[in-house]
Tab-separated table of C-alpha atoms and ligand atoms in Angstrom:
chain	number	residue	atom	x	y	z
A	96	MET	CA	27.143	57.604	119.391
A	97	SER	CA	29.013	56.381	116.392
A	98	LYS	CA	32.151	54.691	115.239
A	99	ILE	CA	34.607	56.731	113.218
A	100	PRO	CA	36.294	54.972	110.281
A	101	PHE	CA	40.074	55.291	109.994
A	102	ILE	CA	39.716	56.324	106.342
A	103	THR	CA	37.792	59.273	104.941
A	104	LYS	CA	35.717	59.247	101.777
A	105	GLU	CA	38.494	61.057	99.904
A	106	LYS	CA	41.109	58.532	101.043
A	107	ALA	CA	38.806	55.628	100.167
A	108	GLU	CA	38.231	57.012	96.655
A	109	GLU	CA	41.969	57.392	96.160
A	110	ILE	CA	42.524	53.780	97.277
A	111	ILE	CA	39.657	52.424	95.166
A	112	ALA	CA	41.137	54.054	92.049
A	113	GLN	CA	43.986	51.562	92.440
A	114	TYR	CA	42.366	48.659	94.291
A	115	PRO	CA	38.734	48.017	93.402
A	116	THR	CA	36.195	47.089	96.095
A	117	PRO	CA	35.576	44.942	97.980
A	118	PHE	CA	38.711	44.774	100.132
A	119	HIS	CA	39.828	44.521	103.719
A	120	ILE	CA	42.059	47.327	104.929
A	121	TYR	CA	44.070	47.382	108.178
A	122	ASP	CA	45.324	50.382	110.113
A	123	GLU	CA	48.994	49.932	111.025
A	124	LYS	CA	49.022	52.884	113.417
A	125	GLY	CA	46.033	51.578	115.376
A	126	ILE	CA	47.485	48.055	115.547
A	127	ARG	CA	50.830	49.283	116.864
A	128	GLU	CA	49.387	51.716	119.413
A	129	ASN	CA	47.053	49.054	120.807
A	130	ALA	CA	49.837	46.445	121.001
A	131	ARG	CA	52.011	48.941	122.901
A	132	LYS	CA	49.218	49.651	125.334
A	133	LEU	CA	48.814	45.927	126.020
A	134	ARG	CA	52.527	45.658	126.789
A	135	GLN	CA	52.294	48.675	129.047
A	136	ALA	CA	49.342	47.110	130.885
A	137	PHE	CA	51.424	44.039	131.739
A	138	ALA	CA	54.821	45.746	132.106
A	139	TRP	CA	54.746	44.806	135.824
A	140	ASN	CA	55.230	41.152	134.828
A	141	LYS	CA	58.794	40.441	133.749
A	142	GLY	CA	58.027	37.504	131.479
A	143	PHE	CA	54.829	38.867	129.925
A	144	LYS	CA	54.203	37.956	126.312
A	145	GLU	CA	51.264	38.203	123.927
A	146	PHE	CA	51.047	35.287	121.490
A	147	PHE	CA	48.770	36.685	118.775
A	148	ALA	CA	46.085	34.179	117.741
A	149	VAL	CA	47.038	33.730	114.083
A	150	LYS	CA	43.605	32.391	113.133
A	151	ALA	CA	42.140	35.867	113.694
A	152	THR	CA	44.179	37.512	110.914
A	153	PRO	CA	46.575	35.089	109.225
A	154	ASN	CA	48.561	37.564	107.164
A	155	PRO	CA	52.397	37.621	107.293
A	156	THR	CA	52.606	41.423	107.085
A	157	ILE	CA	50.315	41.742	110.096
A	158	LEU	CA	52.300	39.085	111.980
A	159	LYS	CA	55.544	40.941	111.279
A	160	ILE	CA	54.112	44.215	112.596
A	161	LEU	CA	53.069	42.432	115.778
A	162	LYS	CA	56.482	40.765	116.008
A	163	GLU	CA	58.086	44.208	115.947
A	164	GLU	CA	55.802	45.108	118.852
A	165	GLY	CA	57.117	42.160	120.861
A	166	CYS	CA	54.389	39.624	120.179
A	167	GLY	CA	54.703	35.938	119.420
A	168	THR	CA	52.050	33.797	117.742
A	169	ASP	CA	49.461	31.296	118.887
A	170	CYS	CA	48.769	28.566	116.328
A	171	SER	CA	46.434	25.629	116.038
A	172	SER	CA	47.346	24.059	112.714
A	173	TYR	CA	50.299	23.129	110.536
A	174	ALA	CA	49.695	26.061	108.173
A	175	GLU	CA	49.679	28.554	111.039
A	176	LEU	CA	52.873	27.068	112.481
A	177	LEU	CA	54.520	27.222	109.064
A	178	MET	CA	53.449	30.850	108.566
A	179	SER	CA	54.876	31.745	111.987
A	180	LYS	CA	58.153	30.050	111.165
A	181	LYS	CA	58.368	31.762	107.770
A	182	CYS	CA	57.755	35.112	109.490
A	183	GLY	CA	60.795	34.505	111.682
A	184	PHE	CA	59.128	33.600	114.964
A	185	ARG	CA	61.470	31.377	116.918
A	186	ASN	CA	61.474	29.414	120.132
A	187	PRO	CA	59.897	30.452	122.477
A	188	GLU	CA	57.733	32.843	120.446
A	189	ILE	CA	55.204	30.292	119.187
A	190	MET	CA	52.431	28.714	121.238
A	191	PHE	CA	50.642	25.668	119.829
A	192	SER	CA	47.181	25.747	121.418
A	193	SER	CA	45.474	23.174	119.240
A	194	ASN	CA	42.789	20.585	119.900
A	195	ASP	CA	41.973	17.283	118.219
A	196	THR	CA	45.562	17.497	117.004
A	197	PRO	CA	47.079	15.127	114.419
A	198	ALA	CA	50.353	13.489	115.546
A	199	GLU	CA	52.348	15.000	112.683
A	200	GLU	CA	51.362	18.513	113.815
A	201	PHE	CA	52.705	17.794	117.310
A	202	ARG	CA	55.905	16.610	115.661
A	203	TYR	CA	56.239	19.732	113.549
A	204	ALA	CA	55.412	22.054	116.453
A	205	ASN	CA	58.087	20.344	118.524
A	206	GLU	CA	60.571	20.560	115.653
A	207	ILE	CA	60.235	24.347	115.378
A	208	GLY	CA	60.358	24.786	119.152
A	209	ALA	CA	56.747	25.855	119.679
A	210	ILE	CA	55.370	25.542	123.206
A	211	ILE	CA	52.885	22.686	123.059
A	212	ASN	CA	49.640	23.255	124.924
A	213	LEU	CA	47.916	19.903	125.488
A	214	ASP	CA	44.143	19.990	125.204
A	215	ASP	CA	43.647	16.539	126.698
A	216	ILE	CA	45.303	14.038	129.010
A	217	THR	CA	45.206	11.326	126.322
A	218	HIS	CA	47.435	13.521	124.155
A	219	ILE	CA	50.390	12.830	126.431
A	220	ASP	CA	50.883	9.328	125.037
A	221	MET	CA	50.395	10.552	121.497
A	222	LEU	CA	52.941	13.338	121.966
A	223	GLU	CA	55.395	10.956	123.628
A	224	ALA	CA	55.089	8.563	120.697
A	225	ALA	CA	55.268	11.346	118.084
A	226	CYS	CA	58.319	13.231	119.302
A	227	GLY	CA	58.896	12.719	123.010
A	228	ILE	CA	57.923	15.116	125.801
A	229	PRO	CA	59.579	18.525	125.587
A	230	GLU	CA	60.977	20.218	128.709
A	231	THR	CA	58.453	23.039	128.496
A	232	ILE	CA	54.837	21.964	128.314
A	233	CYS	CA	51.429	23.519	128.907
A	234	CYS	CA	48.053	21.968	129.774
A	235	ARG	CA	44.647	23.423	129.046
A	236	PHE	CA	42.180	23.533	131.942
A	237	ASN	CA	38.378	23.343	131.791
A	238	PRO	CA	36.685	23.961	135.158
A	239	GLY	CA	33.315	22.694	133.874
A	240	GLY	CA	30.001	24.175	134.993
A	241	LYS	CA	29.141	27.752	134.169
A	242	PHE	CA	31.558	30.646	134.182
A	243	SER	CA	30.267	33.804	135.849
A	244	ILE	CA	31.606	37.248	136.545
A	245	SER	CA	29.918	38.373	139.783
A	246	THR	CA	26.330	37.277	139.061
A	247	THR	CA	26.393	37.306	135.265
A	248	ILE	CA	26.829	33.985	133.461
A	249	MET	CA	29.423	34.633	130.743
A	250	ASP	CA	29.758	31.209	129.166
A	251	ASN	CA	29.313	27.506	129.676
A	252	PRO	CA	32.674	25.664	129.978
A	253	GLY	CA	30.807	22.460	130.955
A	254	ASP	CA	29.558	22.291	127.367
A	255	ALA	CA	32.880	23.176	125.739
A	256	LYS	CA	35.039	20.530	124.063
A	257	TYR	CA	38.291	22.073	125.290
A	258	GLY	CA	40.640	21.328	128.131
A	259	MET	CA	41.110	18.868	130.989
A	260	THR	CA	39.153	18.449	134.196
A	261	ARG	CA	40.653	19.373	137.557
A	262	GLU	CA	41.558	15.747	138.346
A	263	GLN	CA	43.018	15.203	134.882
A	264	ILE	CA	45.283	18.242	134.932
A	265	LYS	CA	46.890	17.063	138.177
A	266	GLU	CA	47.377	13.584	136.781
A	267	ALA	CA	48.722	15.061	133.523
A	268	PHE	CA	51.288	17.163	135.404
A	269	LEU	CA	52.487	14.127	137.384
A	270	ARG	CA	52.757	12.010	134.254
A	271	LEU	CA	54.535	14.725	132.260
A	272	LYS	CA	56.967	15.274	135.132
A	273	GLU	CA	57.724	11.561	135.157
A	274	LEU	CA	58.356	11.733	131.397
A	275	GLY	CA	60.879	14.556	131.805
A	276	ALA	CA	58.962	17.835	131.556
A	277	LYS	CA	60.500	20.554	133.727
A	278	ASN	CA	58.721	23.820	133.024
A	279	PHE	CA	54.925	23.809	133.200
A	280	GLY	CA	52.232	26.167	132.007
A	281	ILE	CA	48.481	26.395	132.604
A	282	HIS	CA	46.060	27.664	129.968
A	283	SER	CA	42.335	28.311	129.931
A	284	PHE	CA	39.827	30.099	127.690
A	285	LEU	CA	36.472	30.452	129.414
A	286	ALA	CA	34.534	33.178	127.590
A	287	SER	CA	34.718	34.734	124.157
A	288	ASN	CA	34.464	38.419	123.210
A	289	THR	CA	34.025	39.692	126.752
A	290	VAL	CA	33.389	43.407	126.916
A	291	SER	CA	34.227	43.671	130.604
A	292	ASN	CA	37.376	44.712	132.440
A	293	GLU	CA	36.659	41.875	134.876
A	294	TYR	CA	37.167	38.882	132.571
A	295	TYR	CA	40.948	38.509	132.740
A	296	PRO	CA	41.183	39.302	136.482
A	297	THR	CA	38.418	36.749	137.250
A	298	LEU	CA	40.070	34.097	135.078
A	299	ALA	CA	43.487	34.959	136.538
A	300	LYS	CA	42.221	34.337	140.086
A	301	ILE	CA	40.939	30.880	139.088
A	302	LEU	CA	44.182	29.952	137.335
A	303	PHE	CA	46.478	31.435	140.002
A	304	LYS	CA	44.719	29.442	142.741
A	305	LEU	CA	44.905	26.332	140.589
A	306	ALA	CA	48.623	26.951	139.994
A	307	VAL	CA	49.332	27.181	143.721
A	308	GLU	CA	47.379	23.977	144.375
A	309	LEU	CA	48.992	22.086	141.504
A	310	GLN	CA	52.449	23.106	142.573
A	311	GLN	CA	51.746	21.848	146.101
A	312	GLU	CA	50.142	18.613	144.859
A	313	THR	CA	52.667	17.715	142.170
A	314	GLY	CA	55.867	19.591	143.015
A	315	VAL	CA	56.322	20.769	139.409
A	316	HIS	CA	57.709	24.180	138.534
A	317	ILE	CA	55.038	26.382	137.032
A	318	GLY	CA	56.721	28.850	134.711
A	319	PHE	CA	53.783	30.560	133.041
A	320	ILE	CA	50.038	31.071	133.078
A	321	ASN	CA	48.357	31.666	129.744
A	322	LEU	CA	45.164	33.715	129.996
A	323	SER	CA	44.490	32.965	126.317
A	324	GLY	CA	42.007	35.025	124.249
A	325	GLY	CA	38.561	36.333	124.967
A	326	VAL	CA	39.125	40.011	125.713
A	327	GLY	CA	36.649	41.478	123.290
A	328	VAL	CA	35.704	44.634	121.461
A	329	PRO	CA	32.404	46.532	121.420
A	330	TYR	CA	30.872	45.815	118.009
A	331	THR	CA	27.906	48.094	118.754
A	332	PRO	CA	28.601	51.796	119.126
A	333	ASP	CA	26.750	52.120	122.450
A	334	LYS	CA	29.214	49.943	124.393
A	335	GLN	CA	32.334	51.147	126.187
A	336	PRO	CA	35.532	49.454	125.001
A	337	ASN	CA	37.647	47.484	127.475
A	338	ASP	CA	40.407	49.426	129.174
A	339	ILE	CA	43.445	47.195	128.892
A	340	LEU	CA	45.320	49.212	131.540
A	341	VAL	CA	42.535	48.519	134.057
A	342	ILE	CA	42.565	44.846	133.007
A	343	GLY	CA	46.348	44.576	133.486
A	344	GLU	CA	46.060	46.202	136.907
A	345	GLY	CA	43.288	43.755	137.888
A	346	VAL	CA	45.501	40.811	136.945
A	347	ARG	CA	48.413	42.366	138.874
A	348	GLN	CA	46.316	42.588	142.038
A	349	ALA	CA	45.310	38.918	141.759
A	350	PHE	CA	48.973	38.042	141.172
A	351	GLU	CA	50.070	39.942	144.317
A	352	GLU	CA	47.241	38.414	146.309
A	353	ILE	CA	47.622	34.772	145.289
A	354	LEU	CA	50.926	33.939	143.571
A	355	VAL	CA	53.389	36.187	145.391
A	356	PRO	CA	52.535	34.901	148.917
A	357	ALA	CA	52.917	31.328	147.600
A	358	GLY	CA	56.467	32.126	146.503
A	359	MET	CA	55.421	32.071	142.836
A	360	GLY	CA	56.169	35.700	141.973
A	361	ASP	CA	58.379	34.576	139.073
A	362	VAL	CA	55.473	33.188	137.014
A	363	SER	CA	55.180	34.753	133.531
A	364	ILE	CA	51.807	35.899	132.254
A	365	TYR	CA	51.008	35.027	128.663
A	366	THR	CA	48.036	36.101	126.547
A	367	GLU	CA	46.722	34.788	123.227
A	368	LEU	CA	44.546	37.639	122.062
A	369	GLY	CA	43.191	37.793	118.545
A	370	ARG	CA	40.081	39.934	118.390
A	371	PHE	CA	41.338	42.557	120.826
A	372	MET	CA	44.569	42.978	118.838
A	373	LEU	CA	43.024	43.382	115.394
A	374	ALA	CA	39.239	43.657	115.119
A	375	PRO	CA	38.861	47.451	115.411
A	376	TYR	CA	41.806	48.052	113.085
A	377	GLY	CA	40.261	46.408	110.045
A	378	HIS	CA	37.477	47.609	107.761
A	379	LEU	CA	35.695	45.739	105.007
A	380	VAL	CA	35.189	48.368	102.313
A	381	THR	CA	32.421	47.775	99.797
A	382	LYS	CA	30.304	49.668	97.278
A	383	ALA	CA	26.526	49.900	96.925
A	384	ILE	CA	25.670	48.416	93.514
A	385	HIS	CA	21.925	47.724	93.749
A	386	GLU	CA	18.842	49.039	95.445
A	387	LYS	CA	15.751	46.956	95.624
A	388	HIS	CA	12.292	47.954	96.816
A	389	ILE	CA	9.986	45.011	97.551
A	390	TYR	CA	8.467	44.204	100.941
A	391	LYS	CA	11.568	45.706	102.469
A	392	GLU	CA	14.248	48.107	101.305
A	393	TYR	CA	17.465	46.388	100.226
A	394	ILE	CA	20.875	47.716	99.349
A	395	GLY	CA	23.072	45.206	97.502
A	396	VAL	CA	26.807	45.654	97.921
A	397	ASP	CA	29.769	44.129	96.095
A	398	ALA	CA	30.976	42.248	99.190
A	399	CYS	CA	29.202	39.189	100.580
A	400	ALA	CA	29.396	36.741	103.473
A	401	VAL	CA	32.432	35.161	101.820
A	402	ASN	CA	34.327	38.323	102.797
A	403	LEU	CA	32.874	38.584	106.302
A	404	MET	CA	30.956	35.667	107.667
A	405	ARG	CA	30.155	36.776	111.203
A	406	PRO	CA	26.750	38.385	110.490
A	407	ALA	CA	25.549	35.331	108.521
A	408	MET	CA	27.089	32.807	110.900
A	409	TYR	CA	26.365	34.340	114.305
A	410	GLY	CA	23.866	37.090	113.527
A	411	ALA	CA	26.703	39.351	114.649
A	412	TYR	CA	26.306	43.121	114.554
A	413	HIS	CA	28.900	45.049	112.542
A	414	HIS	CA	28.561	48.795	112.479
A	415	ILE	CA	28.339	50.407	109.034
A	416	THR	CA	29.369	53.903	108.003
A	417	VAL	CA	28.359	55.363	104.639
A	418	LEU	CA	31.436	57.406	103.770
A	419	GLY	CA	30.766	61.095	103.227
A	420	LYS	CA	27.419	60.778	105.008
A	421	GLU	CA	28.796	60.524	108.539
A	422	ASN	CA	26.666	63.440	109.705
A	423	ALA	CA	23.570	62.795	107.611
A	424	PRO	CA	20.432	61.755	109.509
A	425	CYS	CA	19.843	57.972	109.733
A	426	ASP	CA	16.313	58.295	108.379
A	427	HIS	CA	16.251	55.180	106.158
A	428	VAL	CA	15.910	51.523	107.170
A	429	TYR	CA	17.757	48.967	105.055
A	430	ASP	CA	18.847	45.372	104.823
A	431	ILE	CA	22.399	45.484	103.459
A	432	THR	CA	22.944	42.329	101.438
A	433	GLY	CA	25.606	40.383	99.593
A	434	SER	CA	25.025	38.306	96.483
A	435	LEU	CA	25.077	34.743	97.833
A	436	CYS	CA	22.064	32.552	97.142
A	437	GLU	CA	21.521	32.437	100.893
A	438	ASN	CA	19.030	34.696	102.581
A	439	ASN	CA	21.318	35.053	105.603
A	440	ASP	CA	23.863	36.883	103.439
A	441	LYS	CA	23.056	40.210	105.062
A	442	PHE	CA	25.591	42.535	106.661
A	443	ALA	CA	22.762	44.365	108.406
A	444	ILE	CA	19.047	43.837	108.920
A	445	ASP	CA	16.589	46.691	109.534
A	446	ARG	CA	19.527	49.042	110.013
A	447	LYS	CA	18.895	52.776	110.316
A	448	LEU	CA	21.250	54.492	107.909
A	449	PRO	CA	21.416	57.657	105.835
A	450	LYS	CA	19.899	57.457	102.347
A	451	ILE	CA	22.233	55.274	100.286
A	452	ASP	CA	22.876	56.086	96.626
A	453	MET	CA	24.377	53.723	94.088
A	454	GLY	CA	28.171	53.965	94.167
A	455	ASP	CA	28.271	55.008	97.818
A	456	ILE	CA	31.194	53.493	99.713
A	457	LEU	CA	30.322	51.577	102.860
A	458	VAL	CA	32.773	50.810	105.642
A	459	ILE	CA	31.924	47.712	107.664
A	460	HIS	CA	33.646	48.144	111.012
A	461	ASP	CA	35.556	45.775	113.302
A	462	ALA	CA	36.371	43.337	110.508
A	463	GLY	CA	40.086	43.094	111.334
A	464	ALA	CA	39.845	39.811	113.251
A	465	HIS	CA	37.877	36.680	112.363
A	466	GLY	CA	36.901	38.592	109.193
A	467	PHE	CA	38.860	37.819	106.027
A	468	ALA	CA	40.182	34.725	107.800
A	469	MET	CA	36.822	32.978	108.002
A	470	GLY	CA	36.176	33.473	104.298
A	471	TYR	CA	35.180	30.666	102.016
A	472	ASN	CA	34.298	30.172	98.364
A	473	TYR	CA	30.610	29.394	98.402
A	474	ASN	CA	28.762	30.256	95.184
A	475	GLY	CA	32.136	30.482	93.432
A	476	LYS	CA	32.782	33.795	95.168
A	477	LEU	CA	36.396	34.832	95.454
A	478	LYS	CA	38.240	36.164	98.456
A	479	SER	CA	39.141	39.845	98.376
A	480	ALA	CA	42.462	41.638	98.662
A	481	GLU	CA	43.884	42.711	102.009
A	482	LEU	CA	45.414	46.182	102.129
A	483	LEU	CA	47.469	47.945	104.764
A	484	LEU	CA	47.187	51.645	105.546
A	485	ARG	CA	50.749	52.424	106.559
A	486	GLU	CA	51.605	54.911	109.268
A	487	ASP	CA	52.778	57.391	106.612
A	488	GLY	CA	49.372	57.258	104.907
A	489	SER	CA	50.477	55.112	101.970
A	490	VAL	CA	48.627	51.919	101.116
A	491	ALA	CA	50.174	48.510	100.418
A	492	GLU	CA	48.495	45.429	99.037
A	493	ILE	CA	49.407	42.694	101.526
A	494	ARG	CA	47.371	39.975	99.836
A	495	ARG	CA	46.110	40.093	96.266
A	496	PRO	CA	42.499	39.228	95.512
A	497	GLU	CA	41.771	35.653	94.468
A	498	THR	CA	41.316	35.026	90.767
A	499	VAL	CA	39.206	32.391	89.105
A	500	ASP	CA	42.468	30.509	88.432
A	501	ASP	CA	42.981	30.228	92.195
A	502	TYR	CA	39.461	28.881	92.478
A	503	PHE	CA	40.173	26.209	89.877
A	504	ALA	CA	43.740	25.497	91.049
A	505	THR	CA	42.898	22.282	92.905
A	506	LEU	CA	41.308	20.751	89.794
A	507	ASP	CA	44.712	19.817	88.344
A	508	GLY	CA	44.355	17.965	85.093
A	509	TYR	CA	40.593	17.840	85.288
A	510	TRP	CA	40.076	20.161	82.327
A	511	ASP	CA	42.142	17.866	80.115
A	512	ILE	CA	39.818	14.979	80.936
A	513	VAL	CA	36.603	16.835	80.139
B	838	PLP	C1	40.477	31.714	119.100
B	838	PLP	C2	41.491	31.529	120.137
B	838	PLP	C3	42.174	32.632	120.682
B	838	PLP	C4	41.861	34.050	120.307
B	838	PLP	O1	40.586	34.390	120.667
B	838	PLP	P1	40.046	35.890	120.541
B	838	PLP	O2	38.626	35.783	120.924
B	838	PLP	O3	40.245	36.302	119.144
B	838	PLP	O4	40.848	36.705	121.499
B	838	PLP	C5	43.165	32.375	121.613
B	838	PLP	N1	43.472	31.117	122.004
B	838	PLP	C6	42.836	30.035	121.505
B	838	PLP	C7	43.245	28.690	121.956
B	838	PLP	C8	41.822	30.212	120.566
B	838	PLP	O5	41.186	29.137	120.091
């Protein structure tokens, strides 16, 4: 089994003639089709909305495409809020799901009408002092312990820094009600990159039951339940992708089973997906520039961990296609490396690939989310361009590559001194 790139070798060569490697490229058609499918999956819920997690791919052109597909944004910093505002997202299209939040960011979020999602009960006083309590407010829940789907442990919420305990969320709702809040939401994020159609339905059951209990215990009106992110993508080619239609149907069944009988059939379902919305629709495109034969076989490319950090940071697998050699036998074993002075700067280790020749173009798959965005400037390496493959086949540069002037830009006046 393999993954098929959304650009051919010929197309890549045409693009590279204008925009040199390395670069990230996004597939507008894929992004739109996937976003439409998500909406279709939750069409049964009148108030459904996806708030795209900006941190995954913080590019205004991408945000505007998603806006046209009916999405809002989910932010966790001032810069992300500002980008959302500049892209034209308006109340109530922005969710502010931050943690360890500075007071001035609460103030700004409130000013632009973002829905504030409180990570902790102690944030109530801070928010009250910063800007007062808005009418619509959300609280993040952490059930503690381990989170399992049937018998498989998916993640460990008891070790996670996020959210409030069961007792705290009740107390928070009562306090917020007293301070004037009228429309309440519940949010929780219990497992990351789940490749399972069961994650959202399992989470939904937990949150729907909690919503019914909290409404009975506190008398507040619960307007929405935010299932947050965590629906993943298969990075390895042997895994089956999630079926968002099956996921939406699973959530619908839980809704009918738990919320509707409690008279809460008007609750809106929100999501905050990042990876699922973008990862498969972005490639990091890079060129082989060195081959090295020592104790192992190395191929050096012109991209490095600065452009895509996940392999170095998490040991994450990203599939690689050598363009034009899609059908060649994978009879070579390589480490594919970047140029950082860090031995973990490897896009692949002991990877079976076709014979790679200098100048070959490599596509690194599933780089559309948490890819460019995580980049940094270690070793004085510069961030690449971001390109968009439009639906009509044309290519637009949606972020220029960094220059050395950008790298030095925060050293104002320093050169004059030395
Ligand atoms: C990171 C994050 C998301 C998006 O997560 P994905 O795994 O990309 O779907 C959503 N909500 C919050 C609060 C997050 O921190």
